[in-house]
Coordinates of C-alpha atoms in Angstrom, one line a residue:
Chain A
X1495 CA 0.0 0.0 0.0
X1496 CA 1.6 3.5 -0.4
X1497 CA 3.3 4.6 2.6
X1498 CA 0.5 7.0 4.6
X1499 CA -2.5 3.9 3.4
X1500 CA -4.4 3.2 6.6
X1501 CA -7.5 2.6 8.2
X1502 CA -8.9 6.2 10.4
X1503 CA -10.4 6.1 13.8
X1504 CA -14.0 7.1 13.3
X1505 CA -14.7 4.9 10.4
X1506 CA -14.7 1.1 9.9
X1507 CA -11.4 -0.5 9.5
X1508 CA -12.1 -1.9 6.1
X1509 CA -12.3 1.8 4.8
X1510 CA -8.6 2.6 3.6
X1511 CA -7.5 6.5 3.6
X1512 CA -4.7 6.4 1.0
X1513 CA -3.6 10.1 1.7
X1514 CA -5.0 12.8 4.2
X1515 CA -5.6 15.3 1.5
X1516 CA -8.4 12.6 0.2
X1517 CA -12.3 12.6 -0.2
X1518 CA -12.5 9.3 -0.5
X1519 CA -11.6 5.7 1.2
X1520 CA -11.2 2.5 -0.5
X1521 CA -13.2 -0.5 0.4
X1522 CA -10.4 -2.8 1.6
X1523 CA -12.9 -5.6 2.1
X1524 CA -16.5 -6.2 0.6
X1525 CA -19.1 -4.3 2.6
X1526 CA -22.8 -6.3 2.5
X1527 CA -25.8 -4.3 1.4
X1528 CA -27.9 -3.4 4.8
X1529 CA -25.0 -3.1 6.8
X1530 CA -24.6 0.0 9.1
X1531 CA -20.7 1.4 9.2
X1532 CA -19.0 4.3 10.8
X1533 CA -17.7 6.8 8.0
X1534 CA -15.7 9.9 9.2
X1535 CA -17.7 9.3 12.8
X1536 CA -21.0 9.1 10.9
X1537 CA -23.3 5.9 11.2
X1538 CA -24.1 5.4 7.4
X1539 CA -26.2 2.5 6.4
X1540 CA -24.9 0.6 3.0
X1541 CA -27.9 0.7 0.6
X1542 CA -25.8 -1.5 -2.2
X1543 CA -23.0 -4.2 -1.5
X1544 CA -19.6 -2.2 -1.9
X1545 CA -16.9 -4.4 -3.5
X1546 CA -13.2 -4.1 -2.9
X1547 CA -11.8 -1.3 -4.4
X1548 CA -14.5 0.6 -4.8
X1549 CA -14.5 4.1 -2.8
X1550 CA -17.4 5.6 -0.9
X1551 CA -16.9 9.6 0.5
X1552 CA -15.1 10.4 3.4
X1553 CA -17.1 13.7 3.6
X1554 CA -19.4 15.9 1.3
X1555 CA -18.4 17.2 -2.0
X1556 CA -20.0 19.5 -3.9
X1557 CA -21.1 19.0 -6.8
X1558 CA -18.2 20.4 -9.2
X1559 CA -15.6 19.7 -6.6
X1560 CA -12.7 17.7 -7.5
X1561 CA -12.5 14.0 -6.3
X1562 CA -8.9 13.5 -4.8
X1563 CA -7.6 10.3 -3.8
X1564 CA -4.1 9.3 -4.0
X1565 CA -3.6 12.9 -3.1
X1566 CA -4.6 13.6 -6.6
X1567 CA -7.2 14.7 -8.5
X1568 CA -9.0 11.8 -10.4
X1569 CA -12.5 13.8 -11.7
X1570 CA -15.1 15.6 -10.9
X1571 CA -18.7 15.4 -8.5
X1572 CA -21.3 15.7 -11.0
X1573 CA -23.9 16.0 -8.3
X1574 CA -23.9 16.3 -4.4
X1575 CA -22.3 13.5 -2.6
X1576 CA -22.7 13.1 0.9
X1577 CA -20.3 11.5 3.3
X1578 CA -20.4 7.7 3.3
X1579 CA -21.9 7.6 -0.4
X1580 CA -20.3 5.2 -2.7
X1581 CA -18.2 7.4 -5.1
X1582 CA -18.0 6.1 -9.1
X1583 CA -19.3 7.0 -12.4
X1584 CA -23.3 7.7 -11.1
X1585 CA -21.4 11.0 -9.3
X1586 CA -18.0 11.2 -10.7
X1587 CA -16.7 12.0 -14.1
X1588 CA -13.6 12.4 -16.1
X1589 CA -12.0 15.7 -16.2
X1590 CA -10.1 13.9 -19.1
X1591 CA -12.2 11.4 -21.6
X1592 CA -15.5 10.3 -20.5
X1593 CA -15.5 6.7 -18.8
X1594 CA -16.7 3.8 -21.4
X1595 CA -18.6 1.1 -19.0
X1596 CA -21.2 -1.8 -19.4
X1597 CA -23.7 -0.6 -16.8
X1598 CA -26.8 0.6 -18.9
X1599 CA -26.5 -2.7 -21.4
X1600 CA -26.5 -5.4 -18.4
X1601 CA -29.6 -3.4 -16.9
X1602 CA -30.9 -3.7 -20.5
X1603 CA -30.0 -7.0 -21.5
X1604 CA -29.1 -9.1 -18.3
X1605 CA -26.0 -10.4 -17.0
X1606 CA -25.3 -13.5 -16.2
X1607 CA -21.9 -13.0 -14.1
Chain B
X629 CA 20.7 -18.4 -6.9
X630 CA 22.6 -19.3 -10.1
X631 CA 21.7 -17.3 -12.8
X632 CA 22.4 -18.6 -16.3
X633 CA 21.7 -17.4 -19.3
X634 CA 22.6 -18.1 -23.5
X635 CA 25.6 -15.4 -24.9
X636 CA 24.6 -14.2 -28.4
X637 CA 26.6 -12.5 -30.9
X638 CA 25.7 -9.0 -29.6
X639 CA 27.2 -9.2 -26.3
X640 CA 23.2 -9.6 -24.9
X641 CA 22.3 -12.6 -22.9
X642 CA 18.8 -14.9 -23.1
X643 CA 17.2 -16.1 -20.2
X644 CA 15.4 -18.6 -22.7
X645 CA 16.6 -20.2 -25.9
X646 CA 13.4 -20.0 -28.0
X647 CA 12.8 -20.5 -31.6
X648 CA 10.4 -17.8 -33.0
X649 CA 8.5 -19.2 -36.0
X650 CA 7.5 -15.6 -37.8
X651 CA 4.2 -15.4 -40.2
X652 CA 5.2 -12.4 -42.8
X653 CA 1.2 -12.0 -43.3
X654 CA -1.8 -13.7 -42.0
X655 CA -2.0 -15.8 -45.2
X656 CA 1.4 -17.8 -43.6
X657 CA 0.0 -18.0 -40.2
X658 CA -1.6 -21.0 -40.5
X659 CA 1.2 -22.4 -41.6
X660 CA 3.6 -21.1 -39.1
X661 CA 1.1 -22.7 -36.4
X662 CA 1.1 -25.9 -37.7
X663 CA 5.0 -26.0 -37.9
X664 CA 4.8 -25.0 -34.1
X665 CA 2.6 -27.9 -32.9
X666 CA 4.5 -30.8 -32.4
X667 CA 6.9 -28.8 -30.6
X668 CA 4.4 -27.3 -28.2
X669 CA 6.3 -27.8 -25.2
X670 CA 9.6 -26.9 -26.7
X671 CA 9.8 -23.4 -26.6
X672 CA 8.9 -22.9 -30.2
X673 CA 6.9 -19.5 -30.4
X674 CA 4.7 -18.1 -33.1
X675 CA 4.8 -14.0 -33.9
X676 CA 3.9 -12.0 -36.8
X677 CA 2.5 -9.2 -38.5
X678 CA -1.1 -10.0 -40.0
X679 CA -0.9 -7.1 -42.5
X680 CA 0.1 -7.5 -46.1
X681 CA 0.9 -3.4 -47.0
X682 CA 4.0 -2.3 -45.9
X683 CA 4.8 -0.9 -42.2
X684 CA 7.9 0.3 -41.2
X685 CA 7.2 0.3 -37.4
X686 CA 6.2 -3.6 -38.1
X687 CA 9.5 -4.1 -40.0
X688 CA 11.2 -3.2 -36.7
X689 CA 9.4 -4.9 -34.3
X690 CA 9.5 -7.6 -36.1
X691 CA 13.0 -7.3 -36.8
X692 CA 13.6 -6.8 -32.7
X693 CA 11.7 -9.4 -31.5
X694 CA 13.7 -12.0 -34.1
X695 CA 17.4 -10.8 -32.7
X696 CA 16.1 -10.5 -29.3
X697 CA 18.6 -12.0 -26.5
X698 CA 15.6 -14.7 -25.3
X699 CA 15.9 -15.9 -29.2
X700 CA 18.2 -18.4 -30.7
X701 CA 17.0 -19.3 -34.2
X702 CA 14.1 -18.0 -36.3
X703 CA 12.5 -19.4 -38.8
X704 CA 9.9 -16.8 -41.4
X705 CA 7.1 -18.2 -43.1
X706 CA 6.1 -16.2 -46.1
X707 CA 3.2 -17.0 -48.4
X708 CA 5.2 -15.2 -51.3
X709 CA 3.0 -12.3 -52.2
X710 CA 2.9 -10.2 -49.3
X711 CA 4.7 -6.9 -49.0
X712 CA 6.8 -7.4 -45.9
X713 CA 10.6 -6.9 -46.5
X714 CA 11.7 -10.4 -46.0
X715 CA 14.8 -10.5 -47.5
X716 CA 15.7 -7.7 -45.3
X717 CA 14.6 -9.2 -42.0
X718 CA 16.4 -12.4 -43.2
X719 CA 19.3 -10.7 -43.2
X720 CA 19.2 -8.5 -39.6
X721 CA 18.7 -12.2 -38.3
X722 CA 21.8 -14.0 -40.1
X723 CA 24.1 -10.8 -39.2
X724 CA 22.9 -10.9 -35.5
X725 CA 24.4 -14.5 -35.6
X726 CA 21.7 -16.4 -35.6
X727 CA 20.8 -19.7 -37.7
X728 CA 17.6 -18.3 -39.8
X729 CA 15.6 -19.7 -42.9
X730 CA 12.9 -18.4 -45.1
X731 CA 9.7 -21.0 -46.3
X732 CA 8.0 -19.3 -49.0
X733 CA 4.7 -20.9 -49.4
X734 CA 4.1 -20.5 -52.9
X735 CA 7.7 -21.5 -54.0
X736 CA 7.6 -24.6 -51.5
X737 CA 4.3 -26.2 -53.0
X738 CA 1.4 -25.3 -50.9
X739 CA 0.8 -26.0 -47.3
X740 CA 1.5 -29.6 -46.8
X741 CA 5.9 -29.1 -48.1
X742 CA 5.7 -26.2 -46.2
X743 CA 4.7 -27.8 -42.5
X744 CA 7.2 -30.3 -43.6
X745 CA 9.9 -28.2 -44.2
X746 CA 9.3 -25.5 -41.3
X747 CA 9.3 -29.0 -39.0
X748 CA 12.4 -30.0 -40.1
X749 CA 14.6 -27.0 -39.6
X750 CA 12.7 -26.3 -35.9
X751 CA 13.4 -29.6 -34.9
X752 CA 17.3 -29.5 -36.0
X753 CA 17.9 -26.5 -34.1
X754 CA 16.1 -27.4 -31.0
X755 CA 18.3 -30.9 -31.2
X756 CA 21.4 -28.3 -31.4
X757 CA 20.0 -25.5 -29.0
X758 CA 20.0 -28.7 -26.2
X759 CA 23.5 -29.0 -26.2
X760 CA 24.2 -25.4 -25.9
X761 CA 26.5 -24.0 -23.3
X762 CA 24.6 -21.3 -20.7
X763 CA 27.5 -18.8 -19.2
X764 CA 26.5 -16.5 -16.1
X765 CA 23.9 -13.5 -15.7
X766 CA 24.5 -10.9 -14.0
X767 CA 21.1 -9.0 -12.6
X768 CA 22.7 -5.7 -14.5
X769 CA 22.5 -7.2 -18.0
X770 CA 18.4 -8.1 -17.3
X771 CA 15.5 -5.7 -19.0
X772 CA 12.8 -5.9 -17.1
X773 CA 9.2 -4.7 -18.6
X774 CA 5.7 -3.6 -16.8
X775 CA 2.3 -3.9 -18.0
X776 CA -1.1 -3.7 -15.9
X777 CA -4.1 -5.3 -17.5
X778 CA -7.6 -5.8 -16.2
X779 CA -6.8 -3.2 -13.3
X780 CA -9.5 -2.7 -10.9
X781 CA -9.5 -0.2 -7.5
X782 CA -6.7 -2.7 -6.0
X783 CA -4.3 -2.5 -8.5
X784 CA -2.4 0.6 -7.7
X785 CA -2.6 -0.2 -3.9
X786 CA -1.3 -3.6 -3.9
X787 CA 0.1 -4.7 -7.0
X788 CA 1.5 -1.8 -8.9
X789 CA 3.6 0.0 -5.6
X790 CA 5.0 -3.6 -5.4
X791 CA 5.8 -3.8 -8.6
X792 CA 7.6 -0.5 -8.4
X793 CA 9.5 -1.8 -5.2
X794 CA 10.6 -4.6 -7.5
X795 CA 11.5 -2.4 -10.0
X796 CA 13.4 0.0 -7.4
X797 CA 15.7 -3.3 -6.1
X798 CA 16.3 -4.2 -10.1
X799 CA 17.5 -1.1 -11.2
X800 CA 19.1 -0.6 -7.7
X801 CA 21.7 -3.7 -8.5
X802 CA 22.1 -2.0 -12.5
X803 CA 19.1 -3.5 -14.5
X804 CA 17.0 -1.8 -16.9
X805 CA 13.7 -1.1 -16.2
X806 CA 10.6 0.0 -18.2
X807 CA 7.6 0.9 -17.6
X808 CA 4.6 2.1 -20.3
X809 CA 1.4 3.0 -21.2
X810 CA 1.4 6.9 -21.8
X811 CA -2.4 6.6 -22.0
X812 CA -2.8 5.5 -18.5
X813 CA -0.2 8.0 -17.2
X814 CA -2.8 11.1 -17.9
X815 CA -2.7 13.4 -14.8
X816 CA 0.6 12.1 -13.1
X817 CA 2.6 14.0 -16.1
X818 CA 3.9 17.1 -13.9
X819 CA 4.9 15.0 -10.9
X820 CA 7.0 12.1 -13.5
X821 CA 8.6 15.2 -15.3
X822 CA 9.6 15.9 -11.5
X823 CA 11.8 12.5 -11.6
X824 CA 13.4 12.6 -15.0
X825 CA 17.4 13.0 -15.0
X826 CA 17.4 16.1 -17.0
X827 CA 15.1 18.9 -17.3
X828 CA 14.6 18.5 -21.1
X829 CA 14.1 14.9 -20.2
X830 CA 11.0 16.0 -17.7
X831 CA 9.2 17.9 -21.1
X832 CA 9.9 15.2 -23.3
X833 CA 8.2 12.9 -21.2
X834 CA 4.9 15.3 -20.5
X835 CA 5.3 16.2 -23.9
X836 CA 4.4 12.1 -24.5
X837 CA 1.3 11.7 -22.2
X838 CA 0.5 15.4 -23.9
X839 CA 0.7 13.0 -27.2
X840 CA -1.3 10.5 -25.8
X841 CA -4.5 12.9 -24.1
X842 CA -4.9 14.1 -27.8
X843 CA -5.0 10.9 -29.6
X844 CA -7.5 9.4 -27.0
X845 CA -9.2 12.4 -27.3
X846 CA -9.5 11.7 -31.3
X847 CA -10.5 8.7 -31.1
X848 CA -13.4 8.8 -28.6
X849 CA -12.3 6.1 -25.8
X850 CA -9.6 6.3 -22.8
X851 CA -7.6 3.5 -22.4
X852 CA -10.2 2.1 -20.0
X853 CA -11.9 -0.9 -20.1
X854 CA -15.4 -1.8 -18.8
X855 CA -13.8 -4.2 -16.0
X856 CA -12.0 -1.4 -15.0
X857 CA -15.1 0.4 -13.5
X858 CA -16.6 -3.3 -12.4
X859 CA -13.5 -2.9 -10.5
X860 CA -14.4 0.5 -8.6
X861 CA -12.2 2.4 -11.2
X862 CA -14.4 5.6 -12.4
X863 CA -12.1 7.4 -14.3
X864 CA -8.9 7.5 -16.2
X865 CA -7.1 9.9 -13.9
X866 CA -7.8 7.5 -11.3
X867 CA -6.6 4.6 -13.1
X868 CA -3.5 6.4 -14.1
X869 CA -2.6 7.5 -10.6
X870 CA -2.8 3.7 -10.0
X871 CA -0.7 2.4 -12.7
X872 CA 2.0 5.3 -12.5
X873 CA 2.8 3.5 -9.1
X874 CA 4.3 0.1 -11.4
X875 CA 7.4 2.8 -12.0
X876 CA 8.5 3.1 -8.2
X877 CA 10.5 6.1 -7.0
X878 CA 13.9 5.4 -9.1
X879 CA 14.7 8.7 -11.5
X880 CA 13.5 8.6 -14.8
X881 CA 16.8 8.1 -17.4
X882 CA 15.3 7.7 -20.6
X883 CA 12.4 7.6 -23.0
X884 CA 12.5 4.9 -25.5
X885 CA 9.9 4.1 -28.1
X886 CA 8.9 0.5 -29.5
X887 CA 11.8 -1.2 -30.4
X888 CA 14.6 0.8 -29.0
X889 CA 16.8 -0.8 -26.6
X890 CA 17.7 1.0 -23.1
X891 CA 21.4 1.9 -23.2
X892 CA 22.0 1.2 -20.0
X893 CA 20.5 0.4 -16.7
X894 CA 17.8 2.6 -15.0
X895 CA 14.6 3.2 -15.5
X896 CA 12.8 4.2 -18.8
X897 CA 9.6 5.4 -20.2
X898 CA 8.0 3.7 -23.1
X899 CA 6.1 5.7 -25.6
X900 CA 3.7 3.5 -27.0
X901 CA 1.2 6.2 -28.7
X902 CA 2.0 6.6 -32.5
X903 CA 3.4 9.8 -33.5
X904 CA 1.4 12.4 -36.3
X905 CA -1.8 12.3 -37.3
X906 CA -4.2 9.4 -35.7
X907 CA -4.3 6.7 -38.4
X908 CA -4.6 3.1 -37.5
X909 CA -6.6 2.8 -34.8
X910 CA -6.1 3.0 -31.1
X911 CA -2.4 2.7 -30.0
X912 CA -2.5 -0.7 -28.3
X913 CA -5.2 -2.9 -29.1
X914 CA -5.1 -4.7 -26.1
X915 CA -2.5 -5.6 -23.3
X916 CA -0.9 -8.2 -25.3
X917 CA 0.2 -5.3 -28.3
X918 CA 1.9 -3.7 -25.3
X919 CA 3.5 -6.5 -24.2
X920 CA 5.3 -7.3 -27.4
X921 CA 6.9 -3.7 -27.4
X922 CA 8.4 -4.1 -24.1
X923 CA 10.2 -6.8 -25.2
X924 CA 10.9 -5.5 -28.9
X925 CA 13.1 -2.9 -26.3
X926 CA 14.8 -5.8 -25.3
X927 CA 12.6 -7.0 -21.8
X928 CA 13.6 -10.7 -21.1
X929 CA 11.0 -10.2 -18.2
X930 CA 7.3 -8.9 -18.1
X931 CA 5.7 -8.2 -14.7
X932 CA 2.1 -8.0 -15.6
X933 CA -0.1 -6.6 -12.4
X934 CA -3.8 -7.4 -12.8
X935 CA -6.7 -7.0 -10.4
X936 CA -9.9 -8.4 -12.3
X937 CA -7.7 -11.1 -13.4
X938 CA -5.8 -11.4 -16.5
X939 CA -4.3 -14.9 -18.0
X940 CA -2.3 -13.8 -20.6
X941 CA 1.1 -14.5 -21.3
X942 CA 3.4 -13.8 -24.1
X943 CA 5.8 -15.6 -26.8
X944 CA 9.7 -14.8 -26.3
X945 CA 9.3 -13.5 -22.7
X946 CA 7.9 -15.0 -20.1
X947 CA 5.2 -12.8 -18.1
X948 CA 4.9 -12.9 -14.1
X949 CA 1.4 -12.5 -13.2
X950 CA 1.1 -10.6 -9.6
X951 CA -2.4 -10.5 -8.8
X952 CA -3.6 -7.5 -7.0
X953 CA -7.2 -8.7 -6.0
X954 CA -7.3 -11.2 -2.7
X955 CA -10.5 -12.4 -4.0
X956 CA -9.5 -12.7 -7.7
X957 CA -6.5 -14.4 -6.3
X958 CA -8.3 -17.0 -4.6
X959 CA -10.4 -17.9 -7.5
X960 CA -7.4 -17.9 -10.3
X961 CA -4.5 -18.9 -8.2
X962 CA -3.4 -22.0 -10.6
X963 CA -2.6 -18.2 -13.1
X964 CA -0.7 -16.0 -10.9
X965 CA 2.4 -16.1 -9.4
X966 CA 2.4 -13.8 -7.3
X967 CA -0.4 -12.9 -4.6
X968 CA -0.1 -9.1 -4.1
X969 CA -3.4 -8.7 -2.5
X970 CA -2.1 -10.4 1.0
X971 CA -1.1 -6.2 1.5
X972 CA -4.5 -5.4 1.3
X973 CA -5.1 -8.0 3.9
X974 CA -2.5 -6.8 6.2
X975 CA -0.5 -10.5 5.8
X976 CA 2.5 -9.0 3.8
X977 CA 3.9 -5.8 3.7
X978 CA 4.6 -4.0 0.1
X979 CA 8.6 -4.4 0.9
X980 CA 8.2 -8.0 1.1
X981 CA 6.2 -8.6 -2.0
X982 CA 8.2 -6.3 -3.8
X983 CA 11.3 -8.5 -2.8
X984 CA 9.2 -11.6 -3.6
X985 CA 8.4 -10.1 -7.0
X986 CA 12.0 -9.1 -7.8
X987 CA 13.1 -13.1 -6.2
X988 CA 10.7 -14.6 -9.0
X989 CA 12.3 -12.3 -11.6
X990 CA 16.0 -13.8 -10.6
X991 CA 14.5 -17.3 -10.6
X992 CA 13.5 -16.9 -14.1
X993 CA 17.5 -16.9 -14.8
X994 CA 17.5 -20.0 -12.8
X995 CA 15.1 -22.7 -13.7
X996 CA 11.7 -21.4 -13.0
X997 CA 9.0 -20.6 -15.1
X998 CA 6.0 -18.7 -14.7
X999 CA 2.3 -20.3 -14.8
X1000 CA 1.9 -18.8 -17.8
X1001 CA 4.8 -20.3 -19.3
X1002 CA 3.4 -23.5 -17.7
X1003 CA -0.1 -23.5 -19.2
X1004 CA 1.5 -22.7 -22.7
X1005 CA 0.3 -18.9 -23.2
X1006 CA 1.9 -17.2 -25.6
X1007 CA 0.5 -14.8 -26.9
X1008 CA 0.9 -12.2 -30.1
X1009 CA -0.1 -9.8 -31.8
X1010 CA 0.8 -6.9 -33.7
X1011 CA -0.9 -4.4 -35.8
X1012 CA 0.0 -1.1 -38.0
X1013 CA 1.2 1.9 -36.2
X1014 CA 3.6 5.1 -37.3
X1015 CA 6.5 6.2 -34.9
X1016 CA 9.1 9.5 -35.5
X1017 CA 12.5 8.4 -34.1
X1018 CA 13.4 9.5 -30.4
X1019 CA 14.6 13.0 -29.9
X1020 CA 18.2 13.8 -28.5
X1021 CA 16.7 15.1 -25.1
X1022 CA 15.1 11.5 -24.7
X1023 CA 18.4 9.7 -23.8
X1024 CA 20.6 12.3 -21.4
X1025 CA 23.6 11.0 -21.2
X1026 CA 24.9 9.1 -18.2

């Protein structure tokens, strides 16, 4: 992990804060849908399962504000999020070249995966 | 450890002693297969260049891969008509020292004299190549390549620092080092012109991921894959940041493009994005076009980092698979070598998988293969593409 990676006090230990200038954790380990976690000292319950590697917010951003993890800019809110929200291409986007994903066709078509 | 390797003509050593069967234009390919298939086993590897108009960049790879240390005899399969410059690449091979014949299809008799004739020279040169002498090699006279393929949000916290660890103890002990992918190093440009030897060196290589934002930009698509953002990846920048981390914290010597061989140890750049106009198509078709540049520059090593779970592996080099993902791990152990995602678990640290990554490398020198050597992956391909030779800033002088 890079050298600051860790788990905070106030949120649950599978959260990972890469750098302290960050929004965002990583999910360390897979979070199950209905389960209630502390994020930045908040009780946030998870409405989806959160798979490893994904990142939910480790406070709000404004829509507009930039998205840092790594210490670094990686995009843009494109709408509120609030703390303990997962954080991906529904409220993120590219401040480079839009992000090409499969979403909308396996909601279309099914997926057997 | 005792590292062995085969001395060619060039002063380079092999870590393997393979015989490339090479296909001049998908017309010979069949037959190129064919010749390889009773000597599956045998490290007897297919490459080639589907096209039949001519492509200098192709010329070269082709011409790199052939007279690459890891290479002892080559054989080229032509159908007859295509536009490739054999007698050229026949030559590069025979100078380089190497024993080399041409089968042109149509001249031969069709497809049956061909096999025939392909399978006889392969065989007498792997009969020779058996009794040849290995000598010592030294860690300083390895290349070693990086790739990351099927990254997900694990990748550049697991696999990729440790693969830059790696990369810091091999260049540490005089190796040369390469990392690629200009495409995924959008956003980190500023703070990897920060580490480059030279100051002209920093601008070449911003001036390179500049290269590469535009030609994306062209062409629609970031070099992102759906799995990416399965993975908990959202954007490019993010995926960048994450793969940027496979080049560790060594300074930046050089920047090389496909085909040109590091000078000397350190750690280098590849340019893979095509220079001029976009023509062609995307830069790298998949991870498997990247992977046969690094070692057209010479790699006799490929660390390939991969989080959703990649099985490639490649012809000529072999490719160490360090999986990133705990879970993907668990479910495609029998294809990865190394299991990166133990950090993630808090069983390893990244110091000790980096060592264990750069301890598989030196094994490679010493016996071992890799599980993708094992399951017989050997991937190819390569496709049309357009490249200006480096500028002088590129290689700063030690």
């Amino acid at each position: 992990m890079t050298p600051t990676a860790r788990p905070t006090a106030g949120s649950d230990p599978r959260l990972l804060l890469l750098d302290e200038r960050d929004n965002v954790f990583v999910v360390r380990e897979r979070i199950r849908s209905g389960e209630t976690i502390a994020v930045s000292g908040m009780p946030i319950t998870v409405q989806a399962a959160l798979p490893l590697g994904h990142k939910i917010a480790r406070r709000d951003i404004g829509p507009g504000e930039k998205v840092v993890k790594y210490g670094a800019p990686i995009g843009s809110a494109t709408t509120a999020i609030r703390t303990g929200d997962h954080a991906h291409l529904h409220n993120i986007k590219s401040d480079y070249t839009p992000t090409y994903h499969l979403d909308d066709v396996k909601a279309e078509y099914g997926s057997s995966e | 450890m005792t590292m062995r390797g085969y001395l060619r003509a060039d002063g380079r050593k092999g870590i393997r002693n393979t015989i490339v069967v090479g296909y001049l234009v998908e017309c010979a390919h069949h037959v190129a297969s064919e010749i390889a298939i009773p000597f599956r086993d045998k490290d007897v590897h297919v490459i080639g260049f589907p096209g039949c108009y001519p492509n200098s960049y192709a010329e070269t790879m082709m011409e790199r891969l052939c007279t690459h240390p890891n290479v002892g005899a080559v054989l080229l399969v032509s159908l007859g008509c295509e536009s490739f410059n054999k007698y050229k690449l026949e030559h590069l091979v025979r100078e380089s020292g190497r024993p080399v014949q041409t089968i042109v299809i149509q001249a031969t008799g069709g497809t049956r004299k061909s096999i025939d004739e392909g399978r006889t020279f392969v065989g007498d040169q792997r009969t020779r190549f058996d009794a040849m002498e290995t000598v010592p090699i030294a860690v300083g006279e390895l290349v070693v390549g990086t790739v990351c393929g099927g990254s997900d949000g694990t990748s550049g916290i697991t696999g990729n620092p440790a693969a830059g660890r790696a990369f810091d103890m091999l260049t540490a002990d005089g190796a040369a080092c390469i990392f690629e992918e200009t495409g995924e190093l959008i956003g980190c440009e500023h703070i990897m012109a920060d580490r480059a030897v030279t100051p002209a060196l920093g601008r070449e290589l911003e001036a390179s991921v500049a290269k590469a934002a535009r030609y994306y930009a062209t062409l629609g698509y970031g070099s992102f894959a759906a799995g990416n953002a399965d993975g908990g990846l959202t954007t490019i920048e993010e995926k960048s940041m994450g793969a940027y981390a496979k080049s560790g914290s060594s300074p930046i010597s050089g920047l090389i493009k496909p085909g040109d061989v590091p000078p000397r140890g350190g750690l280098y750049l590849l340019d893979v994005v095509p220079d001029g106009e976009v023509r062609f198509g995307f830069p790298n078709i998949n991870d498997n076009a990247e992977i046969a540049e690094l070692i057209a520059c010479g790699s006799h090593v490929i660390l390939f980092v991969t989080g959703r779970g990649s099985v490639v592996g490649s012809a000529i080099s072999p490719v160490v698979k360090i999986c990133a993902n705990p879970e993907t791990y668990r479910r495609m152990a029998d294809d990865m070598d190394v299991d990166a995602g133990r950090i993630l678990e808090g069983k390893a640290t990244l110091d000790a998988v980096g060592r264990e990554i750069r301890d598989v490398v030196l094994g490679l020198a010493d016996g071992q293969r890799t599980k993708s050597e094992e399951l017989g992956h050997q991937e190819f391909i390569l496709t049309y593409k357009s490249f200006e030779p480096i500028g002088p800033a590129c290689l700063p002088a030690a």
